[in-house]
Short mmCIF file of C-alpha atoms in Angstrom, two decimals:
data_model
loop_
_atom_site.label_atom_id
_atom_site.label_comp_id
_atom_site.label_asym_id
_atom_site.label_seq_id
_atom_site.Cartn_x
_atom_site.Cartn_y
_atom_site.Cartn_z
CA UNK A 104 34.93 -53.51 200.31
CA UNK A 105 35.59 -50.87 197.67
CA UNK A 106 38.17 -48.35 198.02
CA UNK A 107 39.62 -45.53 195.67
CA UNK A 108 43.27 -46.48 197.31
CA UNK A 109 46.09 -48.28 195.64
CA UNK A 110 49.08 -48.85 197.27
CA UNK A 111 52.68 -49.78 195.55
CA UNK A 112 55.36 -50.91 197.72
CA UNK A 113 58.82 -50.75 197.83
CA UNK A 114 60.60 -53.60 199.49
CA UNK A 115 57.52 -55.89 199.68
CA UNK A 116 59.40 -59.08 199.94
CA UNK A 117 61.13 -57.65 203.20
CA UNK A 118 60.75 -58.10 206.42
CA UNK A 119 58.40 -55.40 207.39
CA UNK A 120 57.45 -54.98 203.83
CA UNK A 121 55.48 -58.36 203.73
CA UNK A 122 53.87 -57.01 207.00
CA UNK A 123 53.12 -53.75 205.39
CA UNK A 124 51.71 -55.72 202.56
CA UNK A 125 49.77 -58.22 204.04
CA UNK A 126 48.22 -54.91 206.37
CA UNK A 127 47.03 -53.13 202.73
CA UNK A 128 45.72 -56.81 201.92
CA UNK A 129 43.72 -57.04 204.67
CA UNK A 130 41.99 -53.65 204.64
CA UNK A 131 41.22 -54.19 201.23
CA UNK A 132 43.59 -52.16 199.48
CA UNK A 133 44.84 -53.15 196.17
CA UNK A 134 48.70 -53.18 196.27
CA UNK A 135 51.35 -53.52 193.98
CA UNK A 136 54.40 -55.01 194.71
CA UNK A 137 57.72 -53.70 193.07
CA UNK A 138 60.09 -55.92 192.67
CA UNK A 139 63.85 -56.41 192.00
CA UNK A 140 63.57 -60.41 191.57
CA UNK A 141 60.14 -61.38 190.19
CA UNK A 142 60.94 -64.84 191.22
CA UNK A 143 60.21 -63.61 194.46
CA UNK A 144 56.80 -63.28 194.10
CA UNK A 145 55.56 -66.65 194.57
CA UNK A 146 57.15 -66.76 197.81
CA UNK A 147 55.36 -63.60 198.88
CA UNK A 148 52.11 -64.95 197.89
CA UNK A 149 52.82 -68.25 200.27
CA UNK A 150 53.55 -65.90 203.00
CA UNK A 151 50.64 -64.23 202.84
CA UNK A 152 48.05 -67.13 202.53
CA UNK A 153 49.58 -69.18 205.08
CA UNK A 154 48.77 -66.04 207.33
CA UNK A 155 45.06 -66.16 206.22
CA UNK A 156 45.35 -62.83 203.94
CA UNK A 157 43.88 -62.96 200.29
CA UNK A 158 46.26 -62.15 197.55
CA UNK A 159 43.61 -61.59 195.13
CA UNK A 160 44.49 -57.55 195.14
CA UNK A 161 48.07 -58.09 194.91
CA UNK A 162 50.09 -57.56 191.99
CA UNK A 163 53.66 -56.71 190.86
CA UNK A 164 56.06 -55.04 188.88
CA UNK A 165 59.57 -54.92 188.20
CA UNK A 166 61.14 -52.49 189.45
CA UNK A 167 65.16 -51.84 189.91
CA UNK A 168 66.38 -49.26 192.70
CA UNK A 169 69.92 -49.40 190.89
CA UNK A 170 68.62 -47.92 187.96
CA UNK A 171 68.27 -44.07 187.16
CA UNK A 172 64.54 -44.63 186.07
CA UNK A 173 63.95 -47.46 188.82
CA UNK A 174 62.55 -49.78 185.68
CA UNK A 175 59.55 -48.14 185.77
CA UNK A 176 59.59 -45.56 183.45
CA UNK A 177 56.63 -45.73 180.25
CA UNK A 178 53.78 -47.84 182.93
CA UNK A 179 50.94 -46.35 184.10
CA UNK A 180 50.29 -45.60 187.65
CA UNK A 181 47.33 -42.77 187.69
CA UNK A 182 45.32 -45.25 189.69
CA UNK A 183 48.18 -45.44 193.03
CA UNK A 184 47.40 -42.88 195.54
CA UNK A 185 50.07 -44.15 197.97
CA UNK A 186 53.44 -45.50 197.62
CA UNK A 187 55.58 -46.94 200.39
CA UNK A 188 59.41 -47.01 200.55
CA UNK A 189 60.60 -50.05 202.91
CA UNK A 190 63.23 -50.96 200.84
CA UNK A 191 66.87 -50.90 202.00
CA UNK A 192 69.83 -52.98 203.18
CA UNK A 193 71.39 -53.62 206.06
CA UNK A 194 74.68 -56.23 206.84
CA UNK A 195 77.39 -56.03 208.91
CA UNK A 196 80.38 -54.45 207.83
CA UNK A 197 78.82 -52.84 204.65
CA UNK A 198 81.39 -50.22 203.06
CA UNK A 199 80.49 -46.78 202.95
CA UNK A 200 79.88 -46.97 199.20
CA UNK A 201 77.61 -49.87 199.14
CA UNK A 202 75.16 -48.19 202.19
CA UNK A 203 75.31 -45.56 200.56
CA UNK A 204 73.90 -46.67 197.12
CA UNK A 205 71.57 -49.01 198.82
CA UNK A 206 70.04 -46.82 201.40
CA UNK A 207 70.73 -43.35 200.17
CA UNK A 208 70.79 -43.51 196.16
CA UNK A 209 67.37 -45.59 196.10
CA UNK A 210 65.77 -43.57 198.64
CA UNK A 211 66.17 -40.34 196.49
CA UNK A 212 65.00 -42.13 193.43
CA UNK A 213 61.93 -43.20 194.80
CA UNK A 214 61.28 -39.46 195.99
CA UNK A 215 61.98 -38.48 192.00
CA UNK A 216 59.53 -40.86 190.97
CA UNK A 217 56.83 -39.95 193.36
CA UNK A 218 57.19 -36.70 192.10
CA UNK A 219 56.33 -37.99 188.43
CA UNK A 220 52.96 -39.28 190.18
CA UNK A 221 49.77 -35.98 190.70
CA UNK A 222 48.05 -36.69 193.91
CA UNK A 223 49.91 -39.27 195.39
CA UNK A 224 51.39 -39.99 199.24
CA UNK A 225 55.02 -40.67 199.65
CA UNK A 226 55.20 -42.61 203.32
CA UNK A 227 59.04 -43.40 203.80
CA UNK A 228 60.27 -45.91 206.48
CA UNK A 229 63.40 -44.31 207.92
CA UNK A 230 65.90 -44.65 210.73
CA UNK A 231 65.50 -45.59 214.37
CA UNK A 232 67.15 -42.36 216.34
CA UNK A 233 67.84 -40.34 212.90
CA UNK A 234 64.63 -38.29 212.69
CA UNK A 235 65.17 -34.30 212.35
CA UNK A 236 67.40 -34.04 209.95
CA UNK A 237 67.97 -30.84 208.40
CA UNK A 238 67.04 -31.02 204.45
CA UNK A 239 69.35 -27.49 204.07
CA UNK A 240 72.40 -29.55 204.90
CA UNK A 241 72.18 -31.89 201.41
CA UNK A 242 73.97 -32.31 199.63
CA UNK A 243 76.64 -33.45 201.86
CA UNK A 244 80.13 -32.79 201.41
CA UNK A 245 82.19 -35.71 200.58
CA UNK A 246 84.63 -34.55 203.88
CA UNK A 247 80.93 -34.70 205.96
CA UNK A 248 80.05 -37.77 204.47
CA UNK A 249 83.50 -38.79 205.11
CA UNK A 250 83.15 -37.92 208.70
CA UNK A 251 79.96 -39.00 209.45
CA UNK A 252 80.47 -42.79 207.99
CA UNK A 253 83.24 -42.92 209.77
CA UNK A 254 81.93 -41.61 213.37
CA UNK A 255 78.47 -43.99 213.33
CA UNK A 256 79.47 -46.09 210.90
CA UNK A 257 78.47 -47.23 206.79
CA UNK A 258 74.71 -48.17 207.76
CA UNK A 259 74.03 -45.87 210.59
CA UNK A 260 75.47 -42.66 208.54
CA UNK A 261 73.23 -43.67 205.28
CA UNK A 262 70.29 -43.41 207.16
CA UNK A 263 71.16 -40.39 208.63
CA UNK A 264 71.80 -39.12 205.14
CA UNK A 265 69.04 -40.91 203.56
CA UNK A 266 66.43 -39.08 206.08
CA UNK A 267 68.02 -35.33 204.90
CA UNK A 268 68.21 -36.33 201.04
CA UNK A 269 64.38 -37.87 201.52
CA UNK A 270 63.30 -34.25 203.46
CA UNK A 271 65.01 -32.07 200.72
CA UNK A 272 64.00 -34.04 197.53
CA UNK A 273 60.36 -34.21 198.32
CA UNK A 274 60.87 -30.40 199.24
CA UNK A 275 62.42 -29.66 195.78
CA UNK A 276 60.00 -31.42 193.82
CA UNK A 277 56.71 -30.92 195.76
CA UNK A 278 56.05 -34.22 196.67
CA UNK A 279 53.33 -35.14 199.66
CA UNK A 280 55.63 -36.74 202.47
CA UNK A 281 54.98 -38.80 205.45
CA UNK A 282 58.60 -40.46 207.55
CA UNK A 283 57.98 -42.91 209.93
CA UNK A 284 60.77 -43.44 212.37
CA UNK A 285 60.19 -46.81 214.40
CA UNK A 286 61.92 -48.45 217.38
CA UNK A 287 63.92 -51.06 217.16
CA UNK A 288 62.27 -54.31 215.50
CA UNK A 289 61.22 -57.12 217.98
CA UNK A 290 58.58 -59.12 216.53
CA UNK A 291 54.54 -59.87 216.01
CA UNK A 292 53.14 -58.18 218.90
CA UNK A 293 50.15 -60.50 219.21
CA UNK A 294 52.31 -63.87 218.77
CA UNK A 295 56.14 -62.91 218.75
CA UNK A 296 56.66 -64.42 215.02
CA UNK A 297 59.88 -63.14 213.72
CA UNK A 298 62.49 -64.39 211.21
CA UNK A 299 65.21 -61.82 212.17
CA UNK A 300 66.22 -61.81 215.52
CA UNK A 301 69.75 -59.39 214.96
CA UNK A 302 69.56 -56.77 217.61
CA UNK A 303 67.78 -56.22 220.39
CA UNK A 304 65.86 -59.19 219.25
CA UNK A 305 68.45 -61.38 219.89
CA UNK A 306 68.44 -59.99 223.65
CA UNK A 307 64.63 -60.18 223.84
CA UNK A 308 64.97 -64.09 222.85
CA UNK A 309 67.81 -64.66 225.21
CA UNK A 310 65.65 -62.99 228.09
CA UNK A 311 62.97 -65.56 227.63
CA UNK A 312 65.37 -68.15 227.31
CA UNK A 313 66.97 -68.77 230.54
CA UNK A 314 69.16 -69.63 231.58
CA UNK A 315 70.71 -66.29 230.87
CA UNK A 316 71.94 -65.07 234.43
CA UNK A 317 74.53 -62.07 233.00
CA UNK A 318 71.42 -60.47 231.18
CA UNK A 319 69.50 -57.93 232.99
CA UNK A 320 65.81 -57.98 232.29
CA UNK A 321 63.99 -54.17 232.80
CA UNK A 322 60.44 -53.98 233.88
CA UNK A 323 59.48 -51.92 230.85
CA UNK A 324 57.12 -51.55 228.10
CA UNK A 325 58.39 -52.26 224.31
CA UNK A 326 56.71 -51.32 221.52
CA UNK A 327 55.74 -53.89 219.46
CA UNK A 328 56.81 -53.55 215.59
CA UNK A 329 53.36 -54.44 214.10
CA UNK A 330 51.89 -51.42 215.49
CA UNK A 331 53.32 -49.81 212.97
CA UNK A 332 52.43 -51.08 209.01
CA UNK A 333 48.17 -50.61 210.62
CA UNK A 334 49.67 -46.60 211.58
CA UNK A 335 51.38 -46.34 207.92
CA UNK A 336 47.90 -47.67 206.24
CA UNK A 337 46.10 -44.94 208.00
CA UNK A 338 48.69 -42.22 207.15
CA UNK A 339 47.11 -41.45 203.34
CA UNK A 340 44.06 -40.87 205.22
CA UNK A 341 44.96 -37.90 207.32
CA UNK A 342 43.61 -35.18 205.87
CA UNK A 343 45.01 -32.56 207.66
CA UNK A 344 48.68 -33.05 205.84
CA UNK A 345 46.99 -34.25 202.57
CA UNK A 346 46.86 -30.45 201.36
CA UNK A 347 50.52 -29.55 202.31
CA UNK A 348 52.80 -31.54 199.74
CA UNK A 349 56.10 -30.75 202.20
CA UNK A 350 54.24 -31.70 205.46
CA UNK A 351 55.08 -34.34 207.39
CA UNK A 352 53.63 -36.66 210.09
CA UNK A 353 56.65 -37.99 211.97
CA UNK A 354 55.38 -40.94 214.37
CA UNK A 355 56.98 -42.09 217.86
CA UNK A 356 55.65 -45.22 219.36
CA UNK A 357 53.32 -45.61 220.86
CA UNK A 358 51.59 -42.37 219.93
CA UNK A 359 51.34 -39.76 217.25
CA UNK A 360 53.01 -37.00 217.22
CA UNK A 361 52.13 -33.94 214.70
CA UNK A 362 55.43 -32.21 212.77
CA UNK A 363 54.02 -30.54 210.24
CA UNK A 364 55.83 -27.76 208.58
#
């Protein structure tokens, strides 16, 4: 199947990055992985074939979120019409500084280098709950950021701050923008694979694993994750935002929601 689409991907090797992945793979879009740790890659590829998808259109590049240039400075990418930020980190008890620099610091930089791209589609993964951020508030103060890291905590705060620098960047520099802002992350929703079970996932395991009498169980509808990297592949297609480089199409599960501006 030919396309004109090329995807490169940001946090490929990650947990809903290989999903995102294998989803370009599978629709025939040639993607590029970037990469921190090339010696990643072969892993990847495993990943992918043992889940029936051909890695034939995959490739990869280092790439380094630390740095100013993110390693990819002198390469040409005329022929990528998408890229996709999924990169980011997430532990407990990170520091203020390090979530921060992981999930604020990169994010930006991959807005500045989108912006070094003609024609292209930034789609950004953000936070769950941390959609509507106001881009006029960046930069933030370091008594805000103070405040903030401190009231929701190191990772919660950088995403907050990491949707508004994403907004106002891509604003700035005229850079074609689409956030996603998912639920929480449960697993496959067609055979309930999944490697990180921190979160609700560790409630949704214990429910099914009984017994587990001091855990109510709701008679509601979740969202399955993997709805999600088929809606992202589809989001360079809308055509409708394509000609507004500061539009955005904000999703909430299960169904689209329109916020351009």
């Amino acid at each position: 199947m030919k396309t004109n689409r090329h995807a490169l991907v940001f946090g490929a090797t990650g947990f809903i990055g290989r999903w995102l992945t294998k989803e370009l793979l599978d629709q025939g879009i040639p993607t590029t992985a970037a990469l921190r740790n090339i010696n990643r890659l072969p892993s990847l590829r495993e990943w992918l074939t043992d889940r029936s998808t051909n890695v034939d259109l995959l490739d990869v590049e280092h790439a380094d979120l630390a740095s100013k240039d993110i390693g990819l400075t002198g390469l040409d990418f005329s022929h990528v019409s998408e890229i996709y930020n999924v990169a980011g980190a997430y532990a407990f008890g990170m520091s203020p500084d390090t979530a921060h620099a992981a999930n604020v610091e990169t994010s930006r930089r991959v807005v500045e280098f989108a912006a070094t791209m003609p024609n292209v589609r930034l789609i950004h993964l953000s936070g769950y709950r941390v959609g509507g951020q106001d881009p006029a508030s960046v930069p933030w103060s370091e008594q805000k950021r103070k405040q903030q890291y401190k009231r929701l905590g190191a990772y919660e705060a950088s995403k907050v701050e990491s949707d508004a620098v994403v907004k106002s960047r891509a604003g700035e520099l005229g850079v074609s923008l689409t956030i996603a802002n998912p639920a929480s992350v449960i697993g496959h929703s067609n055979t309930g694979e999944s490697d990180q079970t921190l979160g609700l996932g560790t409630t949704v395991l214990e429910a099914n694993c009984p017994p587990c009498p001091a855990i109510p169980v709701l008679s509601c509808r979740l969202s399955p994750w993997t709805t999600w990297p088929g809606s992202w592949c589809c989001f360079p297609r809308r055509t409708k935002l394509m000609g507004s480089p500061t539009g955005s199409w904000t999703t909430t599960p299960p169904h689209y929601r329109n916020c351009c501006t």
